[in-house]
């Protein structure tokens, strides 16, 4: 059983928006800082956005700053990534996991394709 299950990806035109969701199945979710990561073939997985356990502090990769917003609902064990003004270079498989360079807990991810 995956600890995290991502959903919400799809095909969108440049400038469009997508909302990704991550459902967590672990009991300690509410005390974990969480993050969204993305990966494309031939490239290392990179951190896109992070959020503290209570949701009060966020951080973003420079490439998505001002366009993406990470949020969480601990009562529902959910982490959300709202992606606006999407660019072709945002095309990747998106994963959620704990922040802090996790080595386990990876789900299947959700594919985001930005293309005209």
PDB file of N, CA, C and O in Angstrom, residues 14-86:
ATOM      1  N   UNK A  14      -0.414  25.604 -22.469  1.00  0.00           N
ATOM      2  CA  UNK A  14       0.364  26.628 -21.777  1.00  0.00           C
ATOM      3  C   UNK A  14      -0.524  27.764 -21.303  1.00  0.00           C
ATOM      4  O   UNK A  14      -1.418  28.215 -22.018  1.00  0.00           O
ATOM      5  N   UNK A  15      -0.264  28.209 -20.086  1.00  0.00           N
ATOM      6  CA  UNK A  15      -1.076  29.238 -19.477  1.00  0.00           C
ATOM      7  C   UNK A  15      -2.252  28.711 -18.684  1.00  0.00           C
ATOM      8  O   UNK A  15      -2.894  29.480 -17.950  1.00  0.00           O
ATOM      9  N   UNK A  16      -2.521  27.431 -18.803  1.00  0.00           N
ATOM     10  CA  UNK A  16      -3.631  26.835 -18.096  1.00  0.00           C
ATOM     11  C   UNK A  16      -3.303  26.478 -16.663  1.00  0.00           C
ATOM     12  O   UNK A  16      -2.215  26.762 -16.165  1.00  0.00           O
ATOM     13  N   UNK A  17      -4.252  25.830 -16.010  1.00  0.00           N
ATOM     14  CA  UNK A  17      -4.124  25.492 -14.596  1.00  0.00           C
ATOM     15  C   UNK A  17      -4.493  24.041 -14.345  1.00  0.00           C
ATOM     16  O   UNK A  17      -5.305  23.449 -15.065  1.00  0.00           O
ATOM     17  N   UNK A  18      -3.883  23.476 -13.317  1.00  0.00           N
ATOM     18  CA  UNK A  18      -4.230  22.162 -12.811  1.00  0.00           C
ATOM     19  C   UNK A  18      -4.137  22.187 -11.295  1.00  0.00           C
ATOM     20  O   UNK A  18      -3.366  22.963 -10.726  1.00  0.00           O
ATOM     21  N   UNK A  19      -4.907  21.319 -10.666  1.00  0.00           N
ATOM     22  CA  UNK A  19      -4.882  21.186  -9.219  1.00  0.00           C
ATOM     23  C   UNK A  19      -4.581  19.730  -8.887  1.00  0.00           C
ATOM     24  O   UNK A  19      -5.378  18.845  -9.188  1.00  0.00           O
ATOM     25  N   UNK A  20      -3.433  19.501  -8.282  1.00  0.00           N
ATOM     26  CA  UNK A  20      -3.019  18.165  -7.899  1.00  0.00           C
ATOM     27  C   UNK A  20      -3.349  17.908  -6.441  1.00  0.00           C
ATOM     28  O   UNK A  20      -3.237  18.797  -5.598  1.00  0.00           O
ATOM     29  N   UNK A  21      -3.739  16.678  -6.146  1.00  0.00           N
ATOM     30  CA  UNK A  21      -4.050  16.285  -4.783  1.00  0.00           C
ATOM     31  C   UNK A  21      -3.204  15.095  -4.379  1.00  0.00           C
ATOM     32  O   UNK A  21      -2.887  14.237  -5.201  1.00  0.00           O
ATOM     33  N   UNK A  22      -2.856  15.043  -3.122  1.00  0.00           N
ATOM     34  CA  UNK A  22      -2.094  13.945  -2.545  1.00  0.00           C
ATOM     35  C   UNK A  22      -2.829  13.457  -1.316  1.00  0.00           C
ATOM     36  O   UNK A  22      -3.025  14.221  -0.363  1.00  0.00           O
ATOM     37  N   UNK A  23      -3.229  12.201  -1.341  1.00  0.00           N
ATOM     38  CA  UNK A  23      -3.904  11.585  -0.209  1.00  0.00           C
ATOM     39  C   UNK A  23      -2.908  10.737   0.561  1.00  0.00           C
ATOM     40  O   UNK A  23      -2.270   9.855  -0.002  1.00  0.00           O
ATOM     41  N   UNK A  24      -2.778  11.002   1.844  1.00  0.00           N
ATOM     42  CA  UNK A  24      -1.831  10.290   2.694  1.00  0.00           C
ATOM     43  C   UNK A  24      -2.545   9.226   3.509  1.00  0.00           C
ATOM     44  O   UNK A  24      -3.662   9.440   3.987  1.00  0.00           O
ATOM     45  N   UNK A  25      -1.885   8.091   3.687  1.00  0.00           N
ATOM     46  CA  UNK A  25      -2.459   6.983   4.434  1.00  0.00           C
ATOM     47  C   UNK A  25      -1.711   6.679   5.725  1.00  0.00           C
ATOM     48  O   UNK A  25      -1.997   5.674   6.370  1.00  0.00           O
ATOM     49  N   UNK A  26      -0.781   7.519   6.112  1.00  0.00           N
ATOM     50  CA  UNK A  26       0.004   7.284   7.317  1.00  0.00           C
ATOM     51  C   UNK A  26      -0.537   8.124   8.467  1.00  0.00           C
ATOM     52  O   UNK A  26      -0.967   9.265   8.290  1.00  0.00           O
ATOM     53  N   UNK A  27      -0.465   7.553   9.655  1.00  0.00           N
ATOM     54  CA  UNK A  27      -1.070   8.186  10.820  1.00  0.00           C
ATOM     55  C   UNK A  27      -0.345   9.436  11.295  1.00  0.00           C
ATOM     56  O   UNK A  27      -0.950  10.279  11.957  1.00  0.00           O
ATOM     57  N   UNK A  28       0.937   9.546  10.973  1.00  0.00           N
ATOM     58  CA  UNK A  28       1.713  10.685  11.441  1.00  0.00           C
ATOM     59  C   UNK A  28       1.726  11.830  10.445  1.00  0.00           C
ATOM     60  O   UNK A  28       2.513  12.772  10.592  1.00  0.00           O
ATOM     61  N   UNK A  29       0.847  11.784   9.458  1.00  0.00           N
ATOM     62  CA  UNK A  29       0.837  12.799   8.420  1.00  0.00           C
ATOM     63  C   UNK A  29       0.804  14.212   8.992  1.00  0.00           C
ATOM     64  O   UNK A  29       1.510  15.108   8.524  1.00  0.00           O
ATOM     65  N   UNK A  30      -0.009  14.424   9.999  1.00  0.00           N
ATOM     66  CA  UNK A  30      -0.237  15.775  10.497  1.00  0.00           C
ATOM     67  C   UNK A  30       0.996  16.412  11.120  1.00  0.00           C
ATOM     68  O   UNK A  30       1.028  17.632  11.290  1.00  0.00           O
ATOM     69  N   UNK A  31       2.003  15.629  11.458  1.00  0.00           N
ATOM     70  CA  UNK A  31       3.220  16.189  12.033  1.00  0.00           C
ATOM     71  C   UNK A  31       4.378  16.213  11.038  1.00  0.00           C
ATOM     72  O   UNK A  31       5.493  16.590  11.402  1.00  0.00           O
ATOM     73  N   UNK A  32       4.120  15.832   9.801  1.00  0.00           N
ATOM     74  CA  UNK A  32       5.168  15.788   8.793  1.00  0.00           C
ATOM     75  C   UNK A  32       5.165  17.035   7.930  1.00  0.00           C
ATOM     76  O   UNK A  32       4.125  17.416   7.396  1.00  0.00           O
ATOM     77  N   UNK A  33       6.333  17.640   7.752  1.00  0.00           N
ATOM     78  CA  UNK A  33       6.428  18.613   6.666  1.00  0.00           C
ATOM     79  C   UNK A  33       6.307  17.870   5.347  1.00  0.00           C
ATOM     80  O   UNK A  33       6.880  16.790   5.186  1.00  0.00           O
ATOM     81  N   UNK A  34       5.567  18.420   4.416  1.00  0.00           N
ATOM     82  CA  UNK A  34       5.291  17.734   3.166  1.00  0.00           C
ATOM     83  C   UNK A  34       5.784  18.548   1.978  1.00  0.00           C
ATOM     84  O   UNK A  34       6.048  19.751   2.084  1.00  0.00           O
ATOM     85  N   UNK A  35       5.891  17.873   0.855  1.00  0.00           N
ATOM     86  CA  UNK A  35       6.389  18.535  -0.337  1.00  0.00           C
ATOM     87  C   UNK A  35       5.851  17.866  -1.591  1.00  0.00           C
ATOM     88  O   UNK A  35       5.456  16.701  -1.577  1.00  0.00           O
ATOM     89  N   UNK A  36       5.862  18.623  -2.657  1.00  0.00           N
ATOM     90  CA  UNK A  36       5.645  18.103  -3.996  1.00  0.00           C
ATOM     91  C   UNK A  36       6.976  18.098  -4.728  1.00  0.00           C
ATOM     92  O   UNK A  36       7.754  19.051  -4.623  1.00  0.00           O
ATOM     93  N   UNK A  37       7.208  17.019  -5.464  1.00  0.00           N
ATOM     94  CA  UNK A  37       8.399  16.855  -6.276  1.00  0.00           C
ATOM     95  C   UNK A  37       7.969  16.559  -7.708  1.00  0.00           C
ATOM     96  O   UNK A  37       6.841  16.149  -7.960  1.00  0.00           O
ATOM     97  N   UNK A  38       8.884  16.743  -8.632  1.00  0.00           N
ATOM     98  CA  UNK A  38       8.593  16.357 -10.002  1.00  0.00           C
ATOM     99  C   UNK A  38       9.837  15.778 -10.656  1.00  0.00           C
ATOM    100  O   UNK A  38      10.960  16.069 -10.263  1.00  0.00           O
ATOM    101  N   UNK A  39       9.600  14.961 -11.675  1.00  0.00           N
ATOM    102  CA  UNK A  39      10.694  14.295 -12.360  1.00  0.00           C
ATOM    103  C   UNK A  39      10.343  14.073 -13.820  1.00  0.00           C
ATOM    104  O   UNK A  39       9.211  13.710 -14.145  1.00  0.00           O
ATOM    105  N   UNK A  40      11.309  14.296 -14.688  1.00  0.00           N
ATOM    106  CA  UNK A  40      11.183  13.990 -16.103  1.00  0.00           C
ATOM    107  C   UNK A  40      12.258  12.982 -16.466  1.00  0.00           C
ATOM    108  O   UNK A  40      13.286  12.879 -15.779  1.00  0.00           O
ATOM    109  N   UNK A  41      12.066  12.216 -17.547  1.00  0.00           N
ATOM    110  CA  UNK A  41      13.077  11.238 -17.937  1.00  0.00           C
ATOM    111  C   UNK A  41      14.443  11.875 -18.139  1.00  0.00           C
ATOM    112  O   UNK A  41      14.573  12.919 -18.780  1.00  0.00           O
ATOM    113  N   UNK A  42      15.453  11.247 -17.567  1.00  0.00           N
ATOM    114  CA  UNK A  42      16.808  11.736 -17.714  1.00  0.00           C
ATOM    115  C   UNK A  42      17.206  12.827 -16.746  1.00  0.00           C
ATOM    116  O   UNK A  42      18.349  13.291 -16.790  1.00  0.00           O
ATOM    117  N   UNK A  43      16.298  13.243 -15.898  1.00  0.00           N
ATOM    118  CA  UNK A  43      16.590  14.283 -14.930  1.00  0.00           C
ATOM    119  C   UNK A  43      16.322  13.772 -13.521  1.00  0.00           C
ATOM    120  O   UNK A  43      15.501  12.894 -13.300  1.00  0.00           O
ATOM    121  N   UNK A  44      17.021  14.350 -12.565  1.00  0.00           N
ATOM    122  CA  UNK A  44      16.802  14.007 -11.167  1.00  0.00           C
ATOM    123  C   UNK A  44      15.480  14.588 -10.680  1.00  0.00           C
ATOM    124  O   UNK A  44      15.024  15.618 -11.165  1.00  0.00           O
ATOM    125  N   UNK A  45      14.901  13.917  -9.726  1.00  0.00           N
ATOM    126  CA  UNK A  45      13.704  14.434  -9.098  1.00  0.00           C
ATOM    127  C   UNK A  45      14.040  15.725  -8.354  1.00  0.00           C
ATOM    128  O   UNK A  45      15.066  15.813  -7.672  1.00  0.00           O
ATOM    129  N   UNK A  46      13.193  16.724  -8.490  1.00  0.00           N
ATOM    130  CA  UNK A  46      13.443  18.010  -7.867  1.00  0.00           C
ATOM    131  C   UNK A  46      12.279  18.420  -6.985  1.00  0.00           C
ATOM    132  O   UNK A  46      11.124  18.084  -7.245  1.00  0.00           O
ATOM    133  N   UNK A  47      12.603  19.154  -5.958  1.00  0.00           N
ATOM    134  CA  UNK A  47      11.590  19.701  -5.071  1.00  0.00           C
ATOM    135  C   UNK A  47      10.898  20.867  -5.751  1.00  0.00           C
ATOM    136  O   UNK A  47      11.548  21.786  -6.250  1.00  0.00           O
ATOM    137  N   UNK A  48       9.586  20.841  -5.758  1.00  0.00           N
ATOM    138  CA  UNK A  48       8.785  21.905  -6.350  1.00  0.00           C
ATOM    139  C   UNK A  48       8.272  22.857  -5.281  1.00  0.00           C
ATOM    140  O   UNK A  48       8.356  24.080  -5.425  1.00  0.00           O
ATOM    141  N   UNK A  49       7.712  22.308  -4.226  1.00  0.00           N
ATOM    142  CA  UNK A  49       7.126  23.117  -3.171  1.00  0.00           C
ATOM    143  C   UNK A  49       7.098  22.325  -1.886  1.00  0.00           C
ATOM    144  O   UNK A  49       6.905  21.110  -1.895  1.00  0.00           O
ATOM    145  N   UNK A  50       7.274  23.007  -0.765  1.00  0.00           N
ATOM    146  CA  UNK A  50       7.223  22.377   0.536  1.00  0.00           C
ATOM    147  C   UNK A  50       6.321  23.150   1.474  1.00  0.00           C
ATOM    148  O   UNK A  50       6.097  24.347   1.295  1.00  0.00           O
ATOM    149  N   UNK A  51       5.824  22.456   2.489  1.00  0.00           N
ATOM    150  CA  UNK A  51       4.924  23.065   3.451  1.00  0.00           C
ATOM    151  C   UNK A  51       5.164  22.445   4.816  1.00  0.00           C
ATOM    152  O   UNK A  51       5.367  21.240   4.945  1.00  0.00           O
ATOM    153  N   UNK A  52       5.146  23.264   5.851  1.00  0.00           N
ATOM    154  CA  UNK A  52       5.360  22.778   7.200  1.00  0.00           C
ATOM    155  C   UNK A  52       4.158  21.979   7.677  1.00  0.00           C
ATOM    156  O   UNK A  52       3.089  21.979   7.063  1.00  0.00           O
ATOM    157  N   UNK A  53       4.330  21.294   8.802  1.00  0.00           N
ATOM    158  CA  UNK A  53       3.297  20.375   9.274  1.00  0.00           C
ATOM    159  C   UNK A  53       1.962  21.058   9.516  1.00  0.00           C
ATOM    160  O   UNK A  53       0.907  20.468   9.266  1.00  0.00           O
ATOM    161  N   UNK A  54       2.001  22.279  10.005  1.00  0.00           N
ATOM    162  CA  UNK A  54       0.776  23.014  10.259  1.00  0.00           C
ATOM    163  C   UNK A  54       0.291  23.841   9.087  1.00  0.00           C
ATOM    164  O   UNK A  54      -0.793  24.432   9.155  1.00  0.00           O
ATOM    165  N   UNK A  55       1.081  23.893   8.038  1.00  0.00           N
ATOM    166  CA  UNK A  55       0.694  24.633   6.852  1.00  0.00           C
ATOM    167  C   UNK A  55       0.995  26.115   6.894  1.00  0.00           C
ATOM    168  O   UNK A  55       0.624  26.846   5.972  1.00  0.00           O
ATOM    169  N   UNK A  56       1.695  26.562   7.928  1.00  0.00           N
ATOM    170  CA  UNK A  56       1.919  27.983   8.081  1.00  0.00           C
ATOM    171  C   UNK A  56       3.049  28.559   7.265  1.00  0.00           C
ATOM    172  O   UNK A  56       3.097  29.775   7.053  1.00  0.00           O
ATOM    173  N   UNK A  57       3.959  27.718   6.827  1.00  0.00           N
ATOM    174  CA  UNK A  57       5.116  28.169   6.071  1.00  0.00           C
ATOM    175  C   UNK A  57       5.270  27.326   4.830  1.00  0.00           C
ATOM    176  O   UNK A  57       5.141  26.099   4.889  1.00  0.00           O
ATOM    177  N   UNK A  58       5.545  27.975   3.717  1.00  0.00           N
ATOM    178  CA  UNK A  58       5.740  27.275   2.455  1.00  0.00           C
ATOM    179  C   UNK A  58       7.032  27.722   1.805  1.00  0.00           C
ATOM    180  O   UNK A  58       7.573  28.790   2.117  1.00  0.00           O
ATOM    181  N   UNK A  59       7.529  26.895   0.905  1.00  0.00           N
ATOM    182  CA  UNK A  59       8.686  27.246   0.111  1.00  0.00           C
ATOM    183  C   UNK A  59       8.510  26.679  -1.282  1.00  0.00           C
ATOM    184  O   UNK A  59       7.821  25.675  -1.468  1.00  0.00           O
ATOM    185  N   UNK A  60       9.149  27.324  -2.262  1.00  0.00           N
ATOM    186  CA  UNK A  60       8.965  26.959  -3.647  1.00  0.00           C
ATOM    187  C   UNK A  60      10.278  27.020  -4.413  1.00  0.00           C
ATOM    188  O   UNK A  60      11.153  27.834  -4.118  1.00  0.00           O
ATOM    189  N   UNK A  61      10.383  26.161  -5.399  1.00  0.00           N
ATOM    190  CA  UNK A  61      11.474  26.291  -6.341  1.00  0.00           C
ATOM    191  C   UNK A  61      11.323  27.602  -7.103  1.00  0.00           C
ATOM    192  O   UNK A  61      10.205  28.053  -7.378  1.00  0.00           O
ATOM    193  N   UNK A  62      12.441  28.206  -7.443  1.00  0.00           N
ATOM    194  CA  UNK A  62      12.388  29.473  -8.165  1.00  0.00           C
ATOM    195  C   UNK A  62      11.595  29.361  -9.459  1.00  0.00           C
ATOM    196  O   UNK A  62      10.928  30.313  -9.879  1.00  0.00           O
ATOM    197  N   UNK A  63      11.645  28.217 -10.088  1.00  0.00           N
ATOM    198  CA  UNK A  63      10.995  28.033 -11.370  1.00  0.00           C
ATOM    199  C   UNK A  63       9.470  28.072 -11.296  1.00  0.00           C
ATOM    200  O   UNK A  63       8.812  28.286 -12.315  1.00  0.00           O
ATOM    201  N   UNK A  64       8.905  27.860 -10.111  1.00  0.00           N
ATOM    202  CA  UNK A  64       7.453  27.838  -9.975  1.00  0.00           C
ATOM    203  C   UNK A  64       6.929  28.937  -9.073  1.00  0.00           C
ATOM    204  O   UNK A  64       5.706  29.093  -8.939  1.00  0.00           O
ATOM    205  N   UNK A  65       7.809  29.691  -8.475  1.00  0.00           N
ATOM    206  CA  UNK A  65       7.413  30.732  -7.540  1.00  0.00           C
ATOM    207  C   UNK A  65       6.477  31.730  -8.210  1.00  0.00           C
ATOM    208  O   UNK A  65       6.737  32.205  -9.308  1.00  0.00           O
ATOM    209  N   UNK A  66       5.387  32.027  -7.544  1.00  0.00           N
ATOM    210  CA  UNK A  66       4.405  32.948  -8.078  1.00  0.00           C
ATOM    211  C   UNK A  66       3.357  32.295  -8.945  1.00  0.00           C
ATOM    212  O   UNK A  66       2.348  32.937  -9.275  1.00  0.00           O
ATOM    213  N   UNK A  67       3.570  31.047  -9.322  1.00  0.00           N
ATOM    214  CA  UNK A  67       2.622  30.334 -10.176  1.00  0.00           C
ATOM    215  C   UNK A  67       1.962  29.154  -9.469  1.00  0.00           C
ATOM    216  O   UNK A  67       0.813  28.829  -9.744  1.00  0.00           O
ATOM    217  N   UNK A  68       2.696  28.502  -8.565  1.00  0.00           N
ATOM    218  CA  UNK A  68       2.191  27.338  -7.850  1.00  0.00           C
ATOM    219  C   UNK A  68       1.925  27.697  -6.397  1.00  0.00           C
ATOM    220  O   UNK A  68       2.619  28.531  -5.812  1.00  0.00           O
ATOM    221  N   UNK A  69       0.942  27.028  -5.812  1.00  0.00           N
ATOM    222  CA  UNK A  69       0.632  27.200  -4.403  1.00  0.00           C
ATOM    223  C   UNK A  69       0.418  25.837  -3.765  1.00  0.00           C
ATOM    224  O   UNK A  69      -0.396  25.049  -4.247  1.00  0.00           O
ATOM    225  N   UNK A  70       1.141  25.567  -2.690  1.00  0.00           N
ATOM    226  CA  UNK A  70       0.966  24.330  -1.946  1.00  0.00           C
ATOM    227  C   UNK A  70       0.129  24.614  -0.706  1.00  0.00           C
ATOM    228  O   UNK A  70       0.276  25.658  -0.070  1.00  0.00           O
ATOM    229  N   UNK A  71      -0.742  23.684  -0.371  1.00  0.00           N
ATOM    230  CA  UNK A  71      -1.569  23.813   0.823  1.00  0.00           C
ATOM    231  C   UNK A  71      -1.852  22.423   1.367  1.00  0.00           C
ATOM    232  O   UNK A  71      -1.569  21.425   0.717  1.00  0.00           O
ATOM    233  N   UNK A  72      -2.401  22.363   2.570  1.00  0.00           N
ATOM    234  CA  UNK A  72      -2.715  21.062   3.154  1.00  0.00           C
ATOM    235  C   UNK A  72      -3.926  21.156   4.048  1.00  0.00           C
ATOM    236  O   UNK A  72      -4.257  22.222   4.579  1.00  0.00           O
ATOM    237  N   UNK A  73      -4.594  20.036   4.199  1.00  0.00           N
ATOM    238  CA  UNK A  73      -5.729  19.893   5.094  1.00  0.00           C
ATOM    239  C   UNK A  73      -5.450  18.665   5.938  1.00  0.00           C
ATOM    240  O   UNK A  73      -5.667  17.536   5.505  1.00  0.00           O
ATOM    241  N   UNK A  74      -4.937  18.877   7.125  1.00  0.00           N
ATOM    242  CA  UNK A  74      -4.533  17.752   7.960  1.00  0.00           C
ATOM    243  C   UNK A  74      -5.713  16.906   8.421  1.00  0.00           C
ATOM    244  O   UNK A  74      -5.560  15.708   8.655  1.00  0.00           O
ATOM    245  N   UNK A  75      -6.876  17.509   8.564  1.00  0.00           N
ATOM    246  CA  UNK A  75      -8.054  16.748   8.955  1.00  0.00           C
ATOM    247  C   UNK A  75      -8.434  15.727   7.896  1.00  0.00           C
ATOM    248  O   UNK A  75      -9.014  14.687   8.210  1.00  0.00           O
ATOM    249  N   UNK A  76      -8.108  16.022   6.646  1.00  0.00           N
ATOM    250  CA  UNK A  76      -8.407  15.121   5.539  1.00  0.00           C
ATOM    251  C   UNK A  76      -7.179  14.391   5.020  1.00  0.00           C
ATOM    252  O   UNK A  76      -7.282  13.628   4.063  1.00  0.00           O
ATOM    253  N   UNK A  77      -6.036  14.633   5.637  1.00  0.00           N
ATOM    254  CA  UNK A  77      -4.767  14.028   5.225  1.00  0.00           C
ATOM    255  C   UNK A  77      -4.491  14.288   3.747  1.00  0.00           C
ATOM    256  O   UNK A  77      -4.161  13.374   2.985  1.00  0.00           O
ATOM    257  N   UNK A  78      -4.619  15.530   3.348  1.00  0.00           N
ATOM    258  CA  UNK A  78      -4.444  15.914   1.957  1.00  0.00           C
ATOM    259  C   UNK A  78      -3.413  17.025   1.818  1.00  0.00           C
ATOM    260  O   UNK A  78      -3.333  17.916   2.660  1.00  0.00           O
ATOM    261  N   UNK A  79      -2.657  16.949   0.745  1.00  0.00           N
ATOM    262  CA  UNK A  79      -1.776  18.026   0.323  1.00  0.00           C
ATOM    263  C   UNK A  79      -2.162  18.384  -1.106  1.00  0.00           C
ATOM    264  O   UNK A  79      -2.335  17.496  -1.936  1.00  0.00           O
ATOM    265  N   UNK A  80      -2.285  19.657  -1.375  1.00  0.00           N
ATOM    266  CA  UNK A  80      -2.741  20.121  -2.677  1.00  0.00           C
ATOM    267  C   UNK A  80      -1.685  21.017  -3.308  1.00  0.00           C
ATOM    268  O   UNK A  80      -1.029  21.801  -2.616  1.00  0.00           O
ATOM    269  N   UNK A  81      -1.526  20.883  -4.597  1.00  0.00           N
ATOM    270  CA  UNK A  81      -0.666  21.779  -5.360  1.00  0.00           C
ATOM    271  C   UNK A  81      -1.508  22.426  -6.447  1.00  0.00           C
ATOM    272  O   UNK A  81      -1.923  21.752  -7.398  1.00  0.00           O
ATOM    273  N   UNK A  82      -1.765  23.698  -6.296  1.00  0.00           N
ATOM    274  CA  UNK A  82      -2.471  24.463  -7.310  1.00  0.00           C
ATOM    275  C   UNK A  82      -1.444  25.038  -8.268  1.00  0.00           C
ATOM    276  O   UNK A  82      -0.552  25.778  -7.854  1.00  0.00           O
ATOM    277  N   UNK A  83      -1.565  24.707  -9.538  1.00  0.00           N
ATOM    278  CA  UNK A  83      -0.610  25.120 -10.546  1.00  0.00           C
ATOM    279  C   UNK A  83      -1.304  26.027 -11.548  1.00  0.00           C
ATOM    280  O   UNK A  83      -2.241  25.602 -12.224  1.00  0.00           O
ATOM    281  N   UNK A  84      -0.846  27.247 -11.640  1.00  0.00           N
ATOM    282  CA  UNK A  84      -1.388  28.220 -12.573  1.00  0.00           C
ATOM    283  C   UNK A  84      -0.307  28.653 -13.550  1.00  0.00           C
ATOM    284  O   UNK A  84       0.876  28.449 -13.323  1.00  0.00           O
ATOM    285  N   UNK A  85      -0.736  29.281 -14.630  1.00  0.00           N
ATOM    286  CA  UNK A  85       0.192  29.791 -15.642  1.00  0.00           C
ATOM    287  C   UNK A  85       1.204  28.737 -16.052  1.00  0.00           C
ATOM    288  O   UNK A  85       2.411  28.986 -16.116  1.00  0.00           O
ATOM    289  N   UNK A  86       0.717  27.565 -16.340  1.00  0.00           N
ATOM    290  CA  UNK A  86       1.600  26.441 -16.632  1.00  0.00           C
ATOM    291  C   UNK A  86       2.399  26.658 -17.907  1.00  0.00           C
ATOM    292  O   UNK A  86       1.916  27.250 -18.873  1.00  0.00           O
TER     293      UNK A  86
END
